Short mmCIF file of C-alpha atoms in Angstrom, two decimals:
data_model
loop_
_atom_site.label_atom_id
_atom_site.label_comp_id
_atom_site.label_asym_id
_atom_site.label_seq_id
_atom_site.Cartn_x
_atom_site.Cartn_y
_atom_site.Cartn_z
CA MET B 65 -1.98 8.15 -4.33
CA THR B 66 0.50 10.99 -4.00
CA ASP B 67 3.63 11.50 -6.06
CA ALA B 68 5.70 10.76 -2.94
CA THR B 69 7.05 7.43 -4.08
CA LEU B 70 10.58 6.14 -3.94
CA PRO B 71 11.82 3.59 -6.47
CA VAL B 72 14.20 1.14 -4.83
CA THR B 73 17.17 1.38 -7.17
CA GLN B 74 20.57 -0.29 -6.82
CA SER B 75 22.28 3.09 -6.32
CA ARG B 76 19.90 4.15 -3.55
CA LEU B 77 20.26 0.78 -1.87
CA ALA B 78 24.08 0.89 -2.01
CA ALA B 79 24.11 4.44 -0.62
CA PHE B 80 21.81 3.43 2.23
CA ALA B 81 23.81 0.29 3.05
CA ARG B 82 27.11 2.20 3.06
CA GLU B 83 25.74 4.89 5.36
CA TYR B 84 24.02 2.44 7.71
CA LEU B 85 27.11 0.25 8.09
CA GLN B 86 29.27 3.30 8.79
CA THR B 87 26.68 4.59 11.27
CA ILE B 88 27.01 1.45 13.42
CA GLY B 89 30.79 1.80 13.37
CA ALA B 90 31.69 -0.69 10.67
CA SER B 91 34.63 -0.17 8.35
CA VAL B 92 33.77 -0.68 4.70
CA HIS B 93 36.55 -1.41 2.20
CA GLU B 94 35.14 -1.15 -1.31
CA ASP B 95 36.65 -2.97 -4.24
CA GLY B 96 34.31 -2.35 -7.13
CA PRO B 97 31.10 -4.32 -6.62
CA ARG B 98 32.56 -6.19 -3.62
CA TRP B 99 32.78 -4.73 -0.10
CA ARG B 100 34.76 -6.11 2.81
CA VAL B 101 32.97 -5.14 6.04
CA ASN B 102 34.43 -5.31 9.55
CA LEU B 103 32.13 -4.74 12.53
CA PRO B 104 33.29 -3.47 15.94
CA ASP B 105 33.40 -6.12 18.67
CA HIS B 106 30.45 -4.61 20.54
CA VAL B 107 28.10 -4.60 17.52
CA ASP B 108 25.81 -7.55 16.82
CA VAL B 109 23.66 -7.76 13.70
CA ALA B 110 20.70 -10.04 13.11
CA PHE B 111 21.64 -10.99 9.56
CA GLY B 112 24.97 -12.65 10.42
CA ASP B 113 27.05 -14.19 13.20
CA GLY B 114 30.54 -13.02 12.37
CA SER B 115 32.16 -9.62 12.70
CA GLU B 116 33.65 -9.83 9.21
CA PHE B 117 31.76 -10.47 5.99
CA GLU B 118 31.53 -9.42 2.36
CA VAL B 119 28.77 -7.57 0.55
CA VAL B 120 28.35 -8.13 -3.18
CA LEU B 121 26.45 -5.48 -5.11
CA GLY B 122 24.19 -7.75 -7.06
CA THR B 123 23.41 -6.46 -10.51
CA ASP B 124 22.61 -10.01 -11.55
CA SER B 125 19.57 -11.36 -9.68
CA SER B 126 20.82 -14.92 -10.22
CA GLU B 127 24.05 -14.26 -8.32
CA GLN B 128 24.29 -16.31 -5.12
CA GLY B 129 26.05 -15.33 -1.92
CA GLY B 130 28.56 -17.72 -0.42
CA GLN B 131 29.54 -18.25 3.20
CA ASP B 132 29.96 -14.90 5.04
CA GLU B 133 28.81 -13.19 1.84
CA PHE B 134 25.62 -11.24 1.24
CA VAL B 135 24.20 -10.12 -2.11
CA LEU B 136 22.80 -6.58 -1.96
CA ALA B 137 20.06 -6.07 -4.56
CA PRO B 138 16.53 -4.62 -4.37
CA GLU B 139 14.89 -8.03 -4.68
CA ARG B 140 17.17 -9.87 -2.25
CA GLU B 141 16.39 -10.71 1.37
CA PHE B 142 19.57 -9.03 2.63
CA ALA B 143 18.24 -5.62 1.55
CA GLN B 144 15.10 -6.07 3.66
CA GLN B 145 17.17 -7.32 6.60
CA LEU B 146 19.29 -4.17 6.50
CA LEU B 147 16.21 -1.94 6.35
CA ASP B 148 14.49 -3.75 9.23
CA GLU B 149 17.59 -3.57 11.41
CA ALA B 150 18.16 0.11 10.67
CA VAL B 151 14.56 0.92 11.61
CA SER B 152 14.80 -1.08 14.85
CA ILE B 153 17.98 0.75 15.90
CA SER B 154 16.98 4.28 14.88
CA PRO B 155 13.24 4.42 14.18
CA VAL B 156 13.08 8.23 14.21
CA GLY B 157 15.34 10.66 12.40
CA ARG B 158 15.57 14.42 12.20
CA LEU B 159 15.86 16.66 9.18
CA SER B 160 15.86 20.43 8.74
CA VAL B 161 14.23 21.81 5.60
CA THR B 162 15.06 25.43 4.79
CA ASP B 163 14.63 27.74 1.83
CA GLU B 164 18.22 27.03 0.78
CA LEU B 165 17.26 23.40 0.16
CA SER B 166 15.05 24.43 -2.75
CA GLY B 167 17.94 26.08 -4.58
CA GLY B 168 15.66 28.93 -5.59
CA GLU B 169 13.12 26.57 -7.16
CA TYR B 170 9.66 27.06 -5.68
CA GLN B 171 6.44 25.11 -5.90
CA TYR B 172 3.89 27.50 -7.38
CA PRO B 173 0.17 27.32 -6.52
CA ASP B 174 -2.18 25.88 -9.11
CA TRP B 175 -3.79 29.27 -9.75
CA VAL B 176 -0.38 30.46 -10.99
CA VAL B 177 0.48 27.30 -12.91
CA GLU B 178 -2.83 27.49 -14.83
CA SER B 179 -2.48 31.24 -15.42
CA ASP B 180 -1.33 32.88 -18.66
CA LEU B 181 1.00 35.09 -16.62
CA GLN B 182 4.70 34.38 -16.22
CA VAL B 183 6.57 34.31 -12.90
CA VAL B 184 9.49 36.67 -13.43
CA ASP B 185 10.68 36.65 -9.81
CA ALA B 186 9.92 34.83 -6.57
CA SER B 187 11.21 35.18 -3.04
CA PHE B 188 10.34 33.41 0.19
CA MET B 189 10.04 35.29 3.49
CA PRO B 190 10.15 32.89 6.48
CA TYR B 191 8.26 34.11 9.55
CA TYR B 192 8.54 31.20 12.00
CA ASP B 193 9.70 27.58 12.33
CA ARG B 194 7.36 24.58 12.55
CA GLU B 195 7.72 20.85 13.10
CA ALA B 196 6.32 18.19 10.81
CA VAL B 197 6.29 14.42 11.04
CA PHE B 198 7.25 12.53 7.90
CA THR B 199 6.35 8.83 7.84
CA VAL B 200 6.69 6.08 5.27
CA VAL B 201 3.65 3.89 5.88
CA ARG B 202 3.51 0.27 4.77
CA ILE B 203 -0.04 -0.70 3.82
CA GLY B 204 -0.75 -4.41 3.59
CA VAL B 205 -3.89 -5.53 1.76
CA GLU B 206 -4.85 -9.20 1.95
CA THR B 207 -7.60 -11.11 0.20
CA VAL B 208 -8.08 -14.75 -0.75
CA SER B 209 -7.98 -13.88 -4.45
CA GLU B 210 -5.27 -11.20 -4.38
CA TYR B 211 -3.10 -12.91 -1.74
CA GLN B 212 -1.17 -9.92 -0.36
CA THR B 213 -0.44 -6.52 -1.83
CA GLN B 214 2.16 -4.24 -0.21
CA LEU B 215 1.91 -0.49 -0.72
CA LEU B 216 4.33 2.15 0.55
CA GLU B 217 2.98 5.67 0.98
CA ALA B 218 5.03 8.65 2.17
CA VAL B 219 3.08 11.18 4.22
CA SER B 220 4.04 14.39 5.99
CA ILE B 221 1.82 15.97 8.68
CA ASP B 222 2.29 19.28 10.47
CA ALA B 223 2.74 18.35 14.13
CA SER B 224 0.60 21.23 15.45
CA SER B 225 -2.25 21.55 12.94
CA GLN B 226 -2.28 17.87 11.81
CA GLU B 227 -2.67 19.09 8.22
CA GLU B 228 -1.08 17.12 5.40
CA LEU B 229 1.93 18.66 3.68
CA THR B 230 2.02 16.81 0.36
CA GLY B 231 4.93 18.76 -1.05
CA MET B 232 6.96 18.12 2.09
CA ALA B 233 6.76 14.35 1.62
CA GLU B 234 8.21 14.69 -1.88
CA THR B 235 10.93 17.04 -0.66
CA VAL B 236 12.00 14.72 2.14
CA LEU B 237 12.14 11.74 -0.20
CA GLN B 238 14.30 13.57 -2.68
CA SER B 239 16.63 15.27 -0.20
CA PHE B 240 16.83 12.75 2.62
CA TYR B 241 16.61 9.33 1.01
CA ASP B 242 18.58 9.93 -2.17
CA PRO B 243 22.25 8.85 -2.30
CA ARG B 244 24.48 11.54 -0.86
CA ASP B 245 28.01 12.17 0.38
CA GLU B 246 28.99 11.18 3.88
CA SER B 247 29.28 14.84 4.85
CA GLU B 248 25.57 15.26 4.15
CA GLY B 249 24.52 12.54 6.57
CA SER B 250 21.31 12.78 8.54
CA ASP B 251 20.94 13.28 12.26
CA TRP B 252 19.64 10.38 14.33
CA GLU B 253 18.64 11.06 17.90
CA ASP B 254 17.08 8.88 20.57
CA ASP B 255 15.19 11.83 22.08
CA CYS B 256 14.42 13.86 18.96
CA THR B 257 10.66 13.72 19.66
CA GLU B 258 11.07 15.84 22.79
CA SER B 259 10.79 19.06 20.76
CA VAL B 260 7.14 18.30 19.95
CA GLY B 261 6.21 16.02 22.85
CA THR B 262 5.51 12.30 22.78
CA GLU B 263 1.71 12.62 22.62
CA VAL B 264 1.79 15.11 19.74
CA PHE B 265 4.34 13.00 17.90
CA GLU B 266 2.32 9.79 18.31
CA ALA B 267 -0.87 11.58 17.24
CA ALA B 268 0.89 12.85 14.11
CA VAL B 269 2.17 9.37 13.24
CA SER B 270 -1.36 7.98 13.68
CA GLU B 271 -2.70 10.74 11.44
CA CYS B 272 -0.02 9.86 8.87
CA GLN B 273 -1.33 6.29 8.82
CA GLN B 274 -4.91 7.45 8.30
CA THR B 275 -3.85 9.90 5.61
CA ALA B 276 -1.81 7.21 3.87
CA LEU B 277 -4.92 5.03 3.72
CA GLU B 278 -6.90 7.93 2.28
CA ASN B 279 -4.21 8.59 -0.31
CA VAL B 280 -4.31 5.01 -1.59
CA ARG B 281 -8.08 4.62 -1.38
CA GLU B 282 -8.35 4.27 -5.17
CA ALA B 283 -5.74 1.49 -5.23
CA ILE B 284 -7.53 -0.28 -2.36
CA ALA B 285 -10.87 0.24 -4.12
CA ASP B 286 -9.42 -1.42 -7.23
CA ILE B 287 -8.26 -4.39 -5.14
CA ARG B 288 -11.66 -4.55 -3.43
CA GLU B 289 -13.40 -4.52 -6.81
CA SER B 290 -11.10 -7.27 -8.05
CA ALA B 291 -11.81 -9.31 -4.90
CA SER B 292 -15.54 -8.75 -5.39
CA ARG B 293 -15.31 -9.99 -8.97
CA ALA B 294 -13.40 -13.04 -7.77
CA ALA B 295 -16.11 -13.71 -5.16
CA ASP B 296 -18.82 -13.30 -7.80
CA ALA B 297 -16.99 -15.75 -10.08
CA GLU B 298 -16.51 -18.27 -7.26
CA PHE B 299 -20.15 -18.05 -6.21
CA ASP B 300 -21.32 -18.39 -9.80
CA GLU B 301 -19.09 -21.43 -10.20
CA TYR B 302 -20.54 -22.87 -6.98
CA ARG B 303 -24.11 -22.41 -8.27
CA GLN B 304 -23.22 -24.06 -11.55
CA LEU B 305 -21.65 -26.99 -9.71
CA GLN B 306 -24.76 -27.36 -7.55
CA ASN B 307 -27.02 -27.30 -10.60
CA GLN B 308 -24.80 -29.88 -12.26
CA GLN B 309 -24.94 -31.99 -9.12
CA LEU B 310 -28.75 -31.77 -9.14
CA SER B 311 -28.75 -33.01 -12.72
CA ASP B 312 -26.35 -35.83 -11.83
CA LEU B 313 -28.44 -36.76 -8.78
CA ARG B 314 -31.60 -36.86 -10.89
CA ASP B 315 -29.93 -39.27 -13.34
CA GLU B 316 -28.52 -41.39 -10.50
CA ILE B 317 -31.87 -41.57 -8.70
CA GLU B 318 -33.54 -42.62 -11.94
CA SER B 319 -30.92 -45.35 -12.39
CA VAL B 320 -31.39 -46.61 -8.83
CA THR B 321 -35.18 -46.60 -9.26
CA ASN B 322 -34.88 -48.73 -12.40
CA ARG B 323 -32.55 -51.14 -10.62
CA LEU B 324 -35.02 -51.35 -7.72
CA GLN B 325 -37.77 -52.34 -10.14
CA ASN B 326 -35.57 -55.05 -11.59
CA VAL B 327 -34.68 -56.36 -8.13
CA ALA B 328 -38.36 -56.36 -7.16
CA ASP B 329 -39.04 -58.59 -10.16
CA ASP B 330 -36.17 -60.86 -9.04
CA VAL B 331 -37.75 -61.16 -5.58
CA ASP B 332 -41.05 -62.27 -7.10
CA THR B 333 -39.50 -64.71 -9.59
CA ALA B 334 -36.69 -66.15 -7.43
CA SER B 335 -36.37 -69.87 -8.03
CA SER B 336 -34.74 -70.68 -4.70
CA HIS B 337 -34.60 -69.41 -1.15
CA GLU B 338 -30.98 -68.27 -1.56
CA ASP B 339 -31.80 -66.25 -4.71
CA ARG B 340 -34.72 -64.63 -2.91
CA VAL B 341 -32.50 -63.66 0.09
CA ASP B 342 -29.88 -62.14 -2.25
CA ALA B 343 -32.56 -60.17 -4.10
CA LEU B 344 -34.06 -58.87 -0.83
CA GLN B 345 -30.61 -57.78 0.38
CA LYS B 346 -29.91 -55.92 -2.89
CA ARG B 347 -33.35 -54.27 -2.67
CA GLU B 348 -32.59 -53.08 0.86
CA GLU B 349 -29.21 -51.66 -0.23
CA LEU B 350 -30.74 -49.88 -3.24
CA GLN B 351 -33.56 -48.44 -1.11
CA ALA B 352 -30.97 -47.01 1.31
CA LYS B 353 -29.01 -45.60 -1.61
CA GLN B 354 -32.16 -44.06 -3.05
CA GLU B 355 -33.04 -42.41 0.27
CA GLU B 356 -29.50 -41.02 0.57
CA LEU B 357 -29.62 -39.56 -2.94
CA GLU B 358 -33.10 -38.11 -2.39
CA GLN B 359 -31.91 -36.44 0.83
CA LYS B 360 -28.90 -34.91 -0.96
CA ARG B 361 -31.17 -33.56 -3.67
CA ALA B 362 -33.62 -32.18 -1.12
CA ASP B 363 -30.80 -30.42 0.75
CA ILE B 364 -29.46 -28.81 -2.43
CA LEU B 365 -32.95 -27.77 -3.55
CA GLU B 366 -33.65 -26.17 -0.18
CA SER B 367 -30.31 -24.32 -0.28
CA LYS B 368 -31.01 -23.22 -3.85
CA GLN B 369 -34.47 -21.96 -2.89
CA GLN B 370 -32.79 -19.78 -0.23
CA GLY B 371 -30.31 -18.46 -2.80
CA PHE B 372 -27.43 -20.54 -1.38
CA GLU B 373 -27.35 -17.95 1.43
CA ASP B 374 -24.89 -19.76 3.70
CA GLU B 375 -22.46 -20.51 0.89
CA ARG B 376 -22.75 -16.95 -0.46
CA ARG B 377 -21.95 -15.51 2.98
CA GLU B 378 -18.95 -17.82 3.46
CA ILE B 379 -17.52 -17.04 0.00
CA TYR B 380 -17.87 -13.26 0.30
CA GLN B 381 -16.48 -13.26 3.86
CA ARG B 382 -13.36 -15.05 2.63
CA HIS B 383 -12.89 -12.47 -0.12
CA GLN B 384 -13.17 -9.48 2.21
CA LEU B 385 -10.13 -7.22 2.39
CA GLY B 386 -7.84 -7.16 5.38
CA VAL B 387 -6.02 -3.80 5.48
CA ARG B 388 -3.23 -3.04 7.94
CA THR B 389 -0.91 -0.06 8.23
CA LYS B 390 2.50 0.15 9.83
CA PRO B 391 4.90 3.11 9.99
CA VAL B 392 8.27 1.77 8.82
CA ALA B 393 10.35 4.97 8.86
CA THR B 394 9.65 8.26 10.62
CA THR B 395 11.46 11.57 10.46
CA LEU B 396 10.84 14.73 12.49
CA VAL B 397 11.20 17.63 10.08
CA SER B 398 11.90 21.22 11.07
CA TYR B 399 10.74 23.64 8.40
CA GLU B 400 10.02 27.34 7.86
CA ARG B 401 6.60 28.87 7.22
CA GLY B 402 5.95 32.32 5.85
CA GLU B 403 4.96 33.91 2.57
CA ILE B 404 6.15 33.69 -0.99
CA GLU B 405 6.14 36.87 -3.05
CA LEU B 406 5.49 36.26 -6.72
CA ARG B 407 6.11 38.89 -9.38
CA LEU B 408 3.80 38.08 -12.27
CA ALA B 409 3.91 39.60 -15.73
CA ASP B 410 2.27 39.59 -19.13
CA SER B 411 3.79 41.15 -22.23
CA GLU B 412 3.41 44.70 -20.86
CA ARG B 413 2.95 44.87 -17.09
CA LYS B 414 4.25 43.34 -13.86
CA LYS B 415 2.35 42.93 -10.59
CA THR B 416 3.16 41.33 -7.22
CA ILE B 417 1.04 38.94 -5.14
CA ARG B 418 1.78 37.07 -1.93
CA ALA B 419 0.70 33.59 -0.83
CA PRO B 420 1.16 31.50 2.34
CA TYR B 421 4.13 29.22 1.80
CA ALA B 422 6.31 26.71 3.61
CA ALA B 423 9.85 25.68 2.74
CA GLY B 424 9.76 22.22 1.25
CA ALA B 425 5.96 22.01 1.43
CA GLY B 426 4.91 24.70 -1.02
CA TYR B 427 1.67 26.66 -1.07
CA THR B 428 -0.17 26.10 2.24
CA ASP B 429 -3.45 28.05 2.14
CA THR B 430 -6.00 29.67 -0.13
CA VAL B 431 -5.56 33.15 -1.60
CA ASN B 432 -8.38 35.45 -2.67
CA CYS B 433 -8.52 37.52 -5.83
CA PRO B 434 -7.18 41.05 -5.12
CA SER B 435 -10.11 42.46 -7.06
CA CYS B 436 -13.30 40.47 -6.25
CA GLN B 437 -12.11 38.34 -3.29
CA ALA B 438 -13.12 35.07 -4.99
CA THR B 439 -10.90 32.14 -4.08
CA LEU B 440 -8.14 31.57 -6.61
CA SER B 441 -7.83 28.01 -7.93
CA SER B 442 -6.82 26.01 -10.98
CA ASP B 443 -10.30 26.67 -12.39
CA ASN B 444 -10.13 30.34 -11.39
CA PRO B 445 -6.51 31.37 -12.07
CA VAL B 446 -5.02 34.82 -11.64
CA LYS B 447 -4.85 37.10 -14.69
CA MET B 448 -3.85 40.65 -15.52
CA GLY B 449 -6.79 43.04 -15.56
CA VAL B 450 -7.11 46.69 -16.53
CA THR B 451 -6.56 47.87 -12.95
CA GLY B 452 -4.20 45.14 -11.84
CA LEU B 453 -4.38 41.47 -10.92
CA GLN B 454 -7.80 39.86 -11.25
CA CYS B 455 -9.24 36.39 -11.67
CA ARG B 456 -11.35 34.64 -14.26
CA GLN B 457 -14.54 35.35 -12.30
CA CYS B 458 -13.90 39.08 -12.53
CA THR B 459 -14.63 39.11 -16.27
#
């Protein structure tokens, strides 16, 4: 999984609710943890019938909302209702990410982070603008044993190249979804996808869903392993129950056989016609019972000889994972691509190196060693050589 996660805190939720309500034209009068909200006459919301209601910022999960009163807290239904309604009204947003957004703080490549050299200066030179699609993907994983697990994964894909921009997802989460002043509000447009084209946009969203699945493959693998263990345990329990039933059937058949022998003696020694008829009737009933028990045992033995194949298949099919993805929030991001110039230094010298870079996304491509042309990486970081910058493989 990536680091692009967003904890749902009370402050974030309040900031979102305030902005959303103001976006649809509502007036919000705040009095501490209690808001009085008035909706315009032309606005209808799914979570309530009236145009006037109160919102209580619920710091106490036990707090209950009264009539025309909604408790806003991360675990409350009203929070999800607001999110669902906001997505249905404005499913796509727009955000511009520029160098100024970083505040002079850059994301350095791993071959610099793992180097012994210090970055004494860095500057970004934008060459052209690009479009990216940022999507928060809800991943639902269902199994019989795990019930349902919900995962949220934030993914950003370059609209043209379809490459993942991991750093961009983190930047968008921090800059776009954090609480902010009203003056810093986002742009919502009905036709904002026209700049990239509908087909390109839809392809990028689809790629975001696939990438999100790839990013959480370890979490899904853990759930699958847990489900497999649960299936193993259920099947083992089933086998034990069948073996126990075989033992019980053996004892029951033996009991019926003994009773049959006793009834047979009663038939031979009956002192009257009525006693003989009763004994014959009991013998017939016991014989039928014996045949029924023998058939049950034969069926279980046959199934056991085949490894309980049918039952095994049914159990493991029920424990298979059902995985579904759904984009729940999408933003079209304009960003700058270019190069970052890094001035690196040791205790005595300073040298400059450039790397492909994108505002908000960080380092975007590989860089070769200036000396031997080997690819720089975390395992092969840049270093200061006798003649200038080198890498670990140069030595």
